[in-house]
mmCIF file of C-alpha atoms and ligand atoms in Angstrom:
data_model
loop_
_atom_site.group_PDB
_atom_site.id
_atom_site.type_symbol
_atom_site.label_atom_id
_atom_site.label_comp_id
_atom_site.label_asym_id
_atom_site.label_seq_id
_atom_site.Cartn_x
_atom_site.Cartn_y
_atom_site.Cartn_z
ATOM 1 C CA UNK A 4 141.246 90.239 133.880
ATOM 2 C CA UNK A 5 139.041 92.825 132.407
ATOM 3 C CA UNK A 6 140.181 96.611 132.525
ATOM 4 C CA UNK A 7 136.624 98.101 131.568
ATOM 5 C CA UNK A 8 133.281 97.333 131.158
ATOM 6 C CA UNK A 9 129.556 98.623 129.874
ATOM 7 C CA UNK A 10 126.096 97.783 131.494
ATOM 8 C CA UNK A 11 122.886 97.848 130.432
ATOM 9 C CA UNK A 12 120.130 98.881 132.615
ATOM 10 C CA UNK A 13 122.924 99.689 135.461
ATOM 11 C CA UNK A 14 120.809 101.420 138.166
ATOM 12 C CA UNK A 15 118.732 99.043 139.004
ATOM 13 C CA UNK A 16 118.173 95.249 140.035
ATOM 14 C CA UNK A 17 120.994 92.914 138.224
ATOM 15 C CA UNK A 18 122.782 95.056 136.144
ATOM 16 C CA UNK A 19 123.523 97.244 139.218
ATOM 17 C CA UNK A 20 124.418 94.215 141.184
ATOM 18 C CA UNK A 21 127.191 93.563 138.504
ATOM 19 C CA UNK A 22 128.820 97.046 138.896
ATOM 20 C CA UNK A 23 129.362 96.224 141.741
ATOM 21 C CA UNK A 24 130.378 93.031 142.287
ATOM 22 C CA UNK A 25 132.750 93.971 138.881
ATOM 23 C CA UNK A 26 133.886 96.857 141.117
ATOM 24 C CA UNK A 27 135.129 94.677 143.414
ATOM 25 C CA UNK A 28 137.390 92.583 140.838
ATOM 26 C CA UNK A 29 140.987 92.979 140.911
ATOM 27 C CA UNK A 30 142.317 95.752 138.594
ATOM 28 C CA UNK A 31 138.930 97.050 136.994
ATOM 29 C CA UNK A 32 139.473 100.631 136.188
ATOM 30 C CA UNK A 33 136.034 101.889 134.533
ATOM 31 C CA UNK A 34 132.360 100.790 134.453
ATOM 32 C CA UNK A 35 129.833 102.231 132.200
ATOM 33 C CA UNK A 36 126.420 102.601 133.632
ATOM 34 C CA UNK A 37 124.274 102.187 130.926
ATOM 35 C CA UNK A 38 121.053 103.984 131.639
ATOM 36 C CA UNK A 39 117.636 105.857 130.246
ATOM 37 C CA UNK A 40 117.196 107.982 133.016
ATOM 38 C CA UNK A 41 119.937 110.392 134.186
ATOM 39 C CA UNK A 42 118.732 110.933 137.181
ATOM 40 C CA UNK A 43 118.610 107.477 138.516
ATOM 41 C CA UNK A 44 121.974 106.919 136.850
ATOM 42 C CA UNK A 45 123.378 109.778 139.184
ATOM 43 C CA UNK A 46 121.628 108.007 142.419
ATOM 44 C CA UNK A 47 122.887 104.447 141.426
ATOM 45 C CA UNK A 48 126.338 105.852 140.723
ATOM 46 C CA UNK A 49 126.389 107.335 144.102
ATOM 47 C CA UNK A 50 124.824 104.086 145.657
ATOM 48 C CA UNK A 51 127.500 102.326 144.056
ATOM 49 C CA UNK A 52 130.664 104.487 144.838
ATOM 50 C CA UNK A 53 129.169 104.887 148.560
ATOM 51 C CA UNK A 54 129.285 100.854 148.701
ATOM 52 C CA UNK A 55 132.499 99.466 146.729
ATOM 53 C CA UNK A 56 134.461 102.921 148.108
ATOM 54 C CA UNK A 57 135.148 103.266 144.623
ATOM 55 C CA UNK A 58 134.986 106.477 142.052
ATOM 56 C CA UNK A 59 135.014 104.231 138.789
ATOM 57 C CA UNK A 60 131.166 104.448 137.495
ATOM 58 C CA UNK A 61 130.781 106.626 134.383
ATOM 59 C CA UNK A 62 127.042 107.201 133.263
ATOM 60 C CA UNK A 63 126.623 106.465 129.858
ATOM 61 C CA UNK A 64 122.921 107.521 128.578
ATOM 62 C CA UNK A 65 121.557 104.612 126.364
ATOM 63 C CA UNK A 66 117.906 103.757 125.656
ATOM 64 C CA UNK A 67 117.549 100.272 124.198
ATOM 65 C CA UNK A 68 114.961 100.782 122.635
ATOM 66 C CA UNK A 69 115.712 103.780 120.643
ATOM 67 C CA UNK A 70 118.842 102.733 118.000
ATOM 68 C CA UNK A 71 119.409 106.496 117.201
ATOM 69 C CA UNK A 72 119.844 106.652 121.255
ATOM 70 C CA UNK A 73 122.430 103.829 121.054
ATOM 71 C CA UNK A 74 124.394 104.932 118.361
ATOM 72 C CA UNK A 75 124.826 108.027 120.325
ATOM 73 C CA UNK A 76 125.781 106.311 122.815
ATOM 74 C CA UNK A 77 128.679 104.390 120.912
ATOM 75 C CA UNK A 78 129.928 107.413 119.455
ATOM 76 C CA UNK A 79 129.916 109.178 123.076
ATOM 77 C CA UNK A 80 132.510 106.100 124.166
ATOM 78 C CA UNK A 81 135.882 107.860 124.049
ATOM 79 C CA UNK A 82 138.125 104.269 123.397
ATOM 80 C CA UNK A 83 137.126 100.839 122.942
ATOM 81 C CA UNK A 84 135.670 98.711 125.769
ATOM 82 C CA UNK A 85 136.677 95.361 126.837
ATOM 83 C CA UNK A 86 133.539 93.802 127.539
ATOM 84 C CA UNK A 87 129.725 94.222 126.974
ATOM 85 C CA UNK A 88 126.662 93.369 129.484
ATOM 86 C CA UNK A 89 123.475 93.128 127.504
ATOM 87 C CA UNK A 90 121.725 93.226 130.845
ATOM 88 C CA UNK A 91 118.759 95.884 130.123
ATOM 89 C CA UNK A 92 115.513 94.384 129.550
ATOM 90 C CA UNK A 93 112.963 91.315 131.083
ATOM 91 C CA UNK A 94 109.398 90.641 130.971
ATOM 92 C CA UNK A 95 108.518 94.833 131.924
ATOM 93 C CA UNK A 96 105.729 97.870 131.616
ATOM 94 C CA UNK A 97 102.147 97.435 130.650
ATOM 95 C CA UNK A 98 103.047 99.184 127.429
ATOM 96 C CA UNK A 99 105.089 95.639 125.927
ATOM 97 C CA UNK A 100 102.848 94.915 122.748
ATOM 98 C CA UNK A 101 102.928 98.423 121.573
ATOM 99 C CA UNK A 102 105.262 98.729 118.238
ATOM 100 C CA UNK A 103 108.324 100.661 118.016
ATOM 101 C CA UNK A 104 109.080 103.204 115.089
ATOM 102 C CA UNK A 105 111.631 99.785 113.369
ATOM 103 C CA UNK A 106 108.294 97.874 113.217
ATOM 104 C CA UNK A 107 108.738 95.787 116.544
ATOM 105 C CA UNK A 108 107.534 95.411 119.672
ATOM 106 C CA UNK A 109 108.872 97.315 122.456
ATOM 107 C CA UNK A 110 109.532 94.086 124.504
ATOM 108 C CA UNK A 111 111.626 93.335 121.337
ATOM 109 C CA UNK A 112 113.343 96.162 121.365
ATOM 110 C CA UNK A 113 114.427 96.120 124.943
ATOM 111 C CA UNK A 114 115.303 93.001 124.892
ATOM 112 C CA UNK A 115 117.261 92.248 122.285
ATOM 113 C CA UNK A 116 116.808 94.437 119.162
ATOM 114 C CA UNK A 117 118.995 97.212 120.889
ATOM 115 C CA UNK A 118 121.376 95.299 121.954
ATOM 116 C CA UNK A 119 122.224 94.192 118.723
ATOM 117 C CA UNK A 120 122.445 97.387 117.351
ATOM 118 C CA UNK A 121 124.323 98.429 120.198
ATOM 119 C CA UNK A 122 127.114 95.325 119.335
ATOM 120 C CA UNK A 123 127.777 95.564 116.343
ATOM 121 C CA UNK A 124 127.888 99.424 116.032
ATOM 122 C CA UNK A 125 130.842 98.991 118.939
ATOM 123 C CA UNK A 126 132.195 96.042 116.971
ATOM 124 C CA UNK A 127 131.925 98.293 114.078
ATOM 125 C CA UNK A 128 133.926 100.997 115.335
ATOM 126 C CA UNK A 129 136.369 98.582 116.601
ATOM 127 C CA UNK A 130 135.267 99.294 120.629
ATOM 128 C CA UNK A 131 134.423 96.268 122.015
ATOM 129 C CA UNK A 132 137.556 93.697 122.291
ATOM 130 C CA UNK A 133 137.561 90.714 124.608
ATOM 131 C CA UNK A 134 133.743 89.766 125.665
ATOM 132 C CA UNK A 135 129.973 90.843 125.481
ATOM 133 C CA UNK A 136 127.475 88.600 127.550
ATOM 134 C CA UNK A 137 123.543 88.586 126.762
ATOM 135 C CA UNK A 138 121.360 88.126 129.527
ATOM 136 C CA UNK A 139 119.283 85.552 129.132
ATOM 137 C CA UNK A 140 116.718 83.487 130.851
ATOM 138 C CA UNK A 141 115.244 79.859 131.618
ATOM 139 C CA UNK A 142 112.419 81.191 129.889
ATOM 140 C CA UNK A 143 113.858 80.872 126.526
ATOM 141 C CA UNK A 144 113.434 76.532 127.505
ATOM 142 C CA UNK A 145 109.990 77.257 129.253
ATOM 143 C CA UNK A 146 109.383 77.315 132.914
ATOM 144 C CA UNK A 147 106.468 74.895 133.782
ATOM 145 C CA UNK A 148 105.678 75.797 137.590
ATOM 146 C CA UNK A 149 105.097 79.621 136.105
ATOM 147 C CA UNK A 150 103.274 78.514 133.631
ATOM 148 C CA UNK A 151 105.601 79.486 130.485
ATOM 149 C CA UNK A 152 105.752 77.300 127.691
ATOM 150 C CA UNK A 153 108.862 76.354 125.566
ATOM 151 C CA UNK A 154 109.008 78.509 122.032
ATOM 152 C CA UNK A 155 106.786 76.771 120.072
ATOM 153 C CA UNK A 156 108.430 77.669 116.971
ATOM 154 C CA UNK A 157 107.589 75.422 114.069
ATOM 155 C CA UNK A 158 109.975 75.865 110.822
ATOM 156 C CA UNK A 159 112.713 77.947 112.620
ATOM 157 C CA UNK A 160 112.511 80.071 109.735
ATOM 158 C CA UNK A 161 113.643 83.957 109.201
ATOM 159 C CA UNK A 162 109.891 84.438 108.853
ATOM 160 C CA UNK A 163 108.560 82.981 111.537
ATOM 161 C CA UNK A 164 111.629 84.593 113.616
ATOM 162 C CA UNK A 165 110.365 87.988 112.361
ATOM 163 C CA UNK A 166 107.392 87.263 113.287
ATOM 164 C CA UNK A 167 108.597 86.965 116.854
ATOM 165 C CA UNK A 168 110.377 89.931 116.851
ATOM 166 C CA UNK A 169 106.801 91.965 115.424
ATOM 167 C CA UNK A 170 105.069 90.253 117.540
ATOM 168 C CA UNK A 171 102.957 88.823 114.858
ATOM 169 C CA UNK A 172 103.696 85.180 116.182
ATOM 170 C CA UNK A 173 101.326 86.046 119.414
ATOM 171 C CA UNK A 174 98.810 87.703 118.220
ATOM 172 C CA UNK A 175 96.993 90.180 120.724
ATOM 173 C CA UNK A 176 98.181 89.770 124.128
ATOM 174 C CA UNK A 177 98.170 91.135 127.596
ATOM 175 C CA UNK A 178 100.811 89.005 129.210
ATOM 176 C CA UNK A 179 104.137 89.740 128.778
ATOM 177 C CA UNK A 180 105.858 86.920 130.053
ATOM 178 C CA UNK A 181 104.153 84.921 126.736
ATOM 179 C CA UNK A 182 106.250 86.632 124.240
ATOM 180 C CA UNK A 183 109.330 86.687 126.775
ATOM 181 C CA UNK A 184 110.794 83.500 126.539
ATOM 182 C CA UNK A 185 110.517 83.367 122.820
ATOM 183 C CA UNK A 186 112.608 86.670 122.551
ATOM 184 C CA UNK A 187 115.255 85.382 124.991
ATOM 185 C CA UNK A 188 115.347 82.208 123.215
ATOM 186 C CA UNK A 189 115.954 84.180 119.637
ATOM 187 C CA UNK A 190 119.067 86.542 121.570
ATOM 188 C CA UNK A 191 120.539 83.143 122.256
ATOM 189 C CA UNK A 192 120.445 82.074 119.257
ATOM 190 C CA UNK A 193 121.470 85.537 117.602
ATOM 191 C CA UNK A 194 124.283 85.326 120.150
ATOM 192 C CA UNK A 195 125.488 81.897 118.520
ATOM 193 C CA UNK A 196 125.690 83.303 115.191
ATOM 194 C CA UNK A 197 127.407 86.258 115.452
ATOM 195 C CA UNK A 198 129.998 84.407 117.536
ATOM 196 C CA UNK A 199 130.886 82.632 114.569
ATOM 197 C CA UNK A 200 131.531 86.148 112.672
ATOM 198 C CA UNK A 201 133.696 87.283 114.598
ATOM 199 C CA UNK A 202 135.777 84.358 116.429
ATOM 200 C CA UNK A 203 137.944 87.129 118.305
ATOM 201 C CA UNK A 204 135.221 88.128 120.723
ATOM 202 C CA UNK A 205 133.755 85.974 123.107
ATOM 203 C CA UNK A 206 129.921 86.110 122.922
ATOM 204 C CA UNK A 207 127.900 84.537 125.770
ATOM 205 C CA UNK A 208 124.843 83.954 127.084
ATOM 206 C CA UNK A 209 124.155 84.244 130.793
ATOM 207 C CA UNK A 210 121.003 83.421 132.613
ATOM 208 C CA UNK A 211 121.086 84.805 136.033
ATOM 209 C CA UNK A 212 118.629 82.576 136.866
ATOM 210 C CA UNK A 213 115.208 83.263 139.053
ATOM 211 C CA UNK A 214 116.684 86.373 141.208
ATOM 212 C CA UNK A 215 114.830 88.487 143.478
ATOM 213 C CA UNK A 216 115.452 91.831 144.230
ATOM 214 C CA UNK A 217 115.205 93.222 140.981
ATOM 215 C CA UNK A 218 112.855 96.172 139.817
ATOM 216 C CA UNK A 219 111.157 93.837 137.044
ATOM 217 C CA UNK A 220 107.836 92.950 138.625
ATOM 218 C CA UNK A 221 107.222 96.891 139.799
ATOM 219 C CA UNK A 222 106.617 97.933 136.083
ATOM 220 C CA UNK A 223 104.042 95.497 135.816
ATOM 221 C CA UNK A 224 100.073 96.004 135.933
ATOM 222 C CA UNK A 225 98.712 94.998 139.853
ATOM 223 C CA UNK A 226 97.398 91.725 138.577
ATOM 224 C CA UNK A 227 100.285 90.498 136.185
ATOM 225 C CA UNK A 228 102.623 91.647 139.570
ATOM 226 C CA UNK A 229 100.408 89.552 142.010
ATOM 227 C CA UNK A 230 100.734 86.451 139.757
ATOM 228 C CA UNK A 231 104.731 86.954 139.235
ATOM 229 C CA UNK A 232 105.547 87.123 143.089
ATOM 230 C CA UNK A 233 103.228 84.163 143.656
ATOM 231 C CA UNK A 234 105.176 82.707 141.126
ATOM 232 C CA UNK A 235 108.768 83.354 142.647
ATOM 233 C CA UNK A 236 107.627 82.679 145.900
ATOM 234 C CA UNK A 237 106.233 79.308 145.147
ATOM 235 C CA UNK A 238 110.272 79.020 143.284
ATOM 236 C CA UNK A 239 111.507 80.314 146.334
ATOM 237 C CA UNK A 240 109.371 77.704 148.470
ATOM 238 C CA UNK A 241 110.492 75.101 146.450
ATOM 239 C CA UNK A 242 114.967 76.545 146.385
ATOM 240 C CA UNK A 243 114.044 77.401 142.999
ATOM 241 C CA UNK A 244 114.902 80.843 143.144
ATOM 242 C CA UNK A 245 118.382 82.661 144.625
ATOM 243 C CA UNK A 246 119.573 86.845 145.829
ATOM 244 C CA UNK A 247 120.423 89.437 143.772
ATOM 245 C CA UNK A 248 124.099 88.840 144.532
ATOM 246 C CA UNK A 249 123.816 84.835 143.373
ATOM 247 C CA UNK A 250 122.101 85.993 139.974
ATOM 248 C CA UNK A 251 124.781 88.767 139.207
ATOM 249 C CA UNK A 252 127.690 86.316 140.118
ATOM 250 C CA UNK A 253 126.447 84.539 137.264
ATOM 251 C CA UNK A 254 127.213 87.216 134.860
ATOM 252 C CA UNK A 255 130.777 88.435 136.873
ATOM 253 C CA UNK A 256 132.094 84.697 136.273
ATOM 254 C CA UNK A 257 131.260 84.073 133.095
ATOM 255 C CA UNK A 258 133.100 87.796 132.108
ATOM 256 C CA UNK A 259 136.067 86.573 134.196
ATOM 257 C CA UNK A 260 136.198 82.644 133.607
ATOM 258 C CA UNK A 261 136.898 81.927 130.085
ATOM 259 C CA UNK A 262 136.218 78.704 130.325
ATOM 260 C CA UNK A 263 132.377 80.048 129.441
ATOM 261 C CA UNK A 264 132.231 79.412 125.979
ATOM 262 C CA UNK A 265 131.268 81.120 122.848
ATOM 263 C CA UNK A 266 128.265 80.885 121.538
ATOM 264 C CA UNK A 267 127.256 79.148 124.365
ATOM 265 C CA UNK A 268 123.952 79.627 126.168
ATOM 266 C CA UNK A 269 124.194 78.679 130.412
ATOM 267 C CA UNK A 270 121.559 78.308 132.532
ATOM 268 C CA UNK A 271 120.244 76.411 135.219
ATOM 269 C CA UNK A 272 120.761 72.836 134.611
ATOM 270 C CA UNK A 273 117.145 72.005 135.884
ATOM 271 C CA UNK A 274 114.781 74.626 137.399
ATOM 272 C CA UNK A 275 115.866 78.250 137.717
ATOM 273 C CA UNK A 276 118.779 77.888 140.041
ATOM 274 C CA UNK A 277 121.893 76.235 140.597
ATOM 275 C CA UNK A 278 124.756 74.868 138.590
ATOM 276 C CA UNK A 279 124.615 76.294 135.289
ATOM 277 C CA UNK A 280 124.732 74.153 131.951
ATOM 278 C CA UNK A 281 125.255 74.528 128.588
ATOM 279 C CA UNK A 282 121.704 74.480 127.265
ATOM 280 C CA UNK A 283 123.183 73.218 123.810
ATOM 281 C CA UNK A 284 123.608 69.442 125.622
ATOM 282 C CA UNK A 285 119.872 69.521 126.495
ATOM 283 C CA UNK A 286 118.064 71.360 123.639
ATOM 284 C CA UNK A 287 119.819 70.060 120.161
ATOM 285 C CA UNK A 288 117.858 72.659 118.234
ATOM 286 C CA UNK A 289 120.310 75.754 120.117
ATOM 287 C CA UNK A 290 123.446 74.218 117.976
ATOM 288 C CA UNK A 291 121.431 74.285 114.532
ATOM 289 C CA UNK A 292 123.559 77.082 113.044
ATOM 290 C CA UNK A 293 120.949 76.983 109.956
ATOM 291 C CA UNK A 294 118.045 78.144 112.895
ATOM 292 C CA UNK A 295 120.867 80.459 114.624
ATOM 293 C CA UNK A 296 121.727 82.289 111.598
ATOM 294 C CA UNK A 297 117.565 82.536 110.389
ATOM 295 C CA UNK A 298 117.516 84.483 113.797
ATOM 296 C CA UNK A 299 120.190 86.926 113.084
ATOM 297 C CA UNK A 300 118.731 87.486 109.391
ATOM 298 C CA UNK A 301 115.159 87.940 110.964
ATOM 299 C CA UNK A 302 116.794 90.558 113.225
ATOM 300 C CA UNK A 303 118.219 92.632 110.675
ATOM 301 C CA UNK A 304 114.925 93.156 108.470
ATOM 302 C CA UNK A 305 114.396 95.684 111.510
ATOM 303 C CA UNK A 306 117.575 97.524 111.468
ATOM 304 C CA UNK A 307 118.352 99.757 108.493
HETATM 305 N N1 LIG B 411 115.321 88.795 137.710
HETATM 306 C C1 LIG B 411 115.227 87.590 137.185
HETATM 307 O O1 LIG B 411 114.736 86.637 137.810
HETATM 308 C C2 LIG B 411 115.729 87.330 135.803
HETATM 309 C C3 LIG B 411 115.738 86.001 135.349
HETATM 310 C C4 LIG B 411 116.205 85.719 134.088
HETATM 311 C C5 LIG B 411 116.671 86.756 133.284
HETATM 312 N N2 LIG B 411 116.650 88.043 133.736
HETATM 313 C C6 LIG B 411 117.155 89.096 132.843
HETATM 314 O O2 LIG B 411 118.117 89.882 133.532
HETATM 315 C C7 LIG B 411 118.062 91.232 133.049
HETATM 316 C C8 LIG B 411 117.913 92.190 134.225
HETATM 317 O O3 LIG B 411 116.714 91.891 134.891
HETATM 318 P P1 LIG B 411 116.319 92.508 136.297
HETATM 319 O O4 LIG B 411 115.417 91.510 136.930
HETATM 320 O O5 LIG B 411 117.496 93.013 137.002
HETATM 321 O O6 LIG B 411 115.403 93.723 135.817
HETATM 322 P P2 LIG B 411 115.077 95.155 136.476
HETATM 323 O O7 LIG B 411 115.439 95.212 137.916
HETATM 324 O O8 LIG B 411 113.664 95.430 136.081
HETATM 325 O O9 LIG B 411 116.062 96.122 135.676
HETATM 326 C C9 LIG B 411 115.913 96.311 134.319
HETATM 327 C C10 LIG B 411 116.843 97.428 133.890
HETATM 328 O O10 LIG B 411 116.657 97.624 132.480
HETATM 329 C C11 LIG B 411 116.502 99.009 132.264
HETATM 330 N N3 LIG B 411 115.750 99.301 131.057
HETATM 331 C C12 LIG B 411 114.475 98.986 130.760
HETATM 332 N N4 LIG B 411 114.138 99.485 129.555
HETATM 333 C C13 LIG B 411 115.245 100.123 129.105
HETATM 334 C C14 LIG B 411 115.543 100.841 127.926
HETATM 335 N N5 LIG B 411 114.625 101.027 126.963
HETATM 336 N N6 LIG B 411 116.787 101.364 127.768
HETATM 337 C C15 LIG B 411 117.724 101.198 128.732
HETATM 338 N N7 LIG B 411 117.493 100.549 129.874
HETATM 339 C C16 LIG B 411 116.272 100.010 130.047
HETATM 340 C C17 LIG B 411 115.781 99.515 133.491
HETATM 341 O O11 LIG B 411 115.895 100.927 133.580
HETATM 342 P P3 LIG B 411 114.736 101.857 134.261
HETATM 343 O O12 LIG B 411 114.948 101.762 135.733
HETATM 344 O O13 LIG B 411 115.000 103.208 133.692
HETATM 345 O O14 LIG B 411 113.418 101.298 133.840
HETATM 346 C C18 LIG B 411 116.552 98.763 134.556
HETATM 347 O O15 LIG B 411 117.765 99.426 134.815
HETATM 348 C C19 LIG B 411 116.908 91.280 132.063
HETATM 349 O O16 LIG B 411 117.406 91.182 130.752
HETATM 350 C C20 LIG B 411 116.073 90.055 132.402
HETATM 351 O O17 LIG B 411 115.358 89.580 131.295
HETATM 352 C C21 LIG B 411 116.188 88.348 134.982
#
């Protein structure tokens, strides 16, 4: 049982989803919405209360990719949390090469540089106690009928790592889904090491698996948009793909169900949908803890 809990990217698409369907959960007092915007916080929060009947969403403003934002953020928290949802994020906005002030990109940033920050300053402070789940994605083992290829990652290395998280390792690119899986695949493995470090918190990664719904695809330039929704329809055509409610049920039972392990990263045993699996038992490479802990070094040459 969980008493309280902080979102990511809460107004919209999945991480909404999860307020509510946390909302719903038996003796859940508090839920963070974790947003940029304070305006669509204030109409998600609304949405939300309207739906579960419930006056338990607090807006918390936190922008990923700004860590001066997220330490604000942390410091804003009034007691410690019981569990995380590193939910903000996904293949988004026309503007994902560009380089943040820290020296990555900003689909870097939003994905997963952030969200580190925004761990370990709570872990720091001593405000995060029982769980904090990363979402991550089917993309991070590449996801043939769309095209995206397994990280081709050839030494494992904290330099080549970095170079992931610069963007350095794609050179000059327009489609955002290319660098995507790579930086999924790296929170994973981030996620593994830092479980080790601190054996007290359980640290998990989710997949929701191929959900529609969400809000990704509208932030997207018309063509890159038009070739995603082919995309998840021909997943859809094929039961590849599941509702908003499936792929945020992912992420509510794996907060409740301990059984989810740490360090672990679940996903779809085959495809994008269905049971989930450790992806450990397929992909040997995810348990190197020499490759997991290269990640988490790579990660901090960005964070000062
Ligand atoms: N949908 C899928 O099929 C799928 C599959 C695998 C994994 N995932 C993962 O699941 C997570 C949620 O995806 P989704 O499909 O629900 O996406 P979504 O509907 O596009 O929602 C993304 C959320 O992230 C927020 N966000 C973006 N940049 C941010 C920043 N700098 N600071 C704070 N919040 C920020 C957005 O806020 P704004 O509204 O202000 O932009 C929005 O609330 C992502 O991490 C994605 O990679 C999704």
């Amino acid at each position: 049982m969980l008493k309280n809990v902080l979102i990511t990217g809460a107004n919209v698409g999945l991480g909404k989803e999860t307020a509510k369907q946390l909302a719903l959960k038996e003796g859940i007092e508090k839920i963070y919405l974790g947003c940029r915007n304070k305006e669509k916080a204030k109409v998600a929060q609304q949405d939300l209360e309207e739906s579960t009947g419930k006056s338990i969403f607090e807006i918390i403003l936190i922008d990923v990719s700004d860590l001066n934002s997220v330490k604000v953020a942390v410091d804003s928290l009034n007691g410690p949390i019981e569990a995380l949802v590193m939910n903000a994020g996904g293949p988004r906005g026309v503007n994902f090469n560009d380089k943040t002030k820290d020296g990555v990109t900003q689909i870097f940033a939003v994905n997963l540089l952030g969200h580190v920050v925004l761990a370990e300053e709570l872990i720091k402070s001593k405000k995060l106690n029982k769980v904090a789940l990363y979402a991550g994605s089917e993309a991070a083992r590449g996801i043939r009928i769309m095209g995206v290829k397994r990280p081709n990652l050839k030494s494992s290395s904290v330099d080549e790592f970095a170079s992931i998280a610069n963007g350095e390792f794609f050179g000059n690119i327009t489609d955002p889904m290319i660098p995507y899986g790579s930086i999924k695949y790296m929170g994973a493995m981030w996620m593994a090491s830092i479980a080790r470090k601190h054996p007290d918190i359980r640290f998990v990664t989710m997949s929701p698996g191929a959900t529609s719904g969400t809000d990704a695809m509208n932030t997207l330039s018309p063509l890159k948009r038009l070739i995603l929704k082919t995309c998840f329809l021909m997943l859809s055509l094929i039961g590849n793909s599941h509702a908003l409610s499936v792929g945020a049920k992912r992420f509510v039972d794996c907060l409740w169900d301990e059984s989810y392990k740490t360090g672990v990263f679940y996903a779809s045993k085959s495809g994008t949908s269905g049971p989930v699996v450790d992806q450990g038992t397929i992909f040997d490479d995810l348990n190197n803890k020499t490759f997991q802990d290269n990640a988490y070094e790579a990660i901090h040459r960005f964070i000062n």
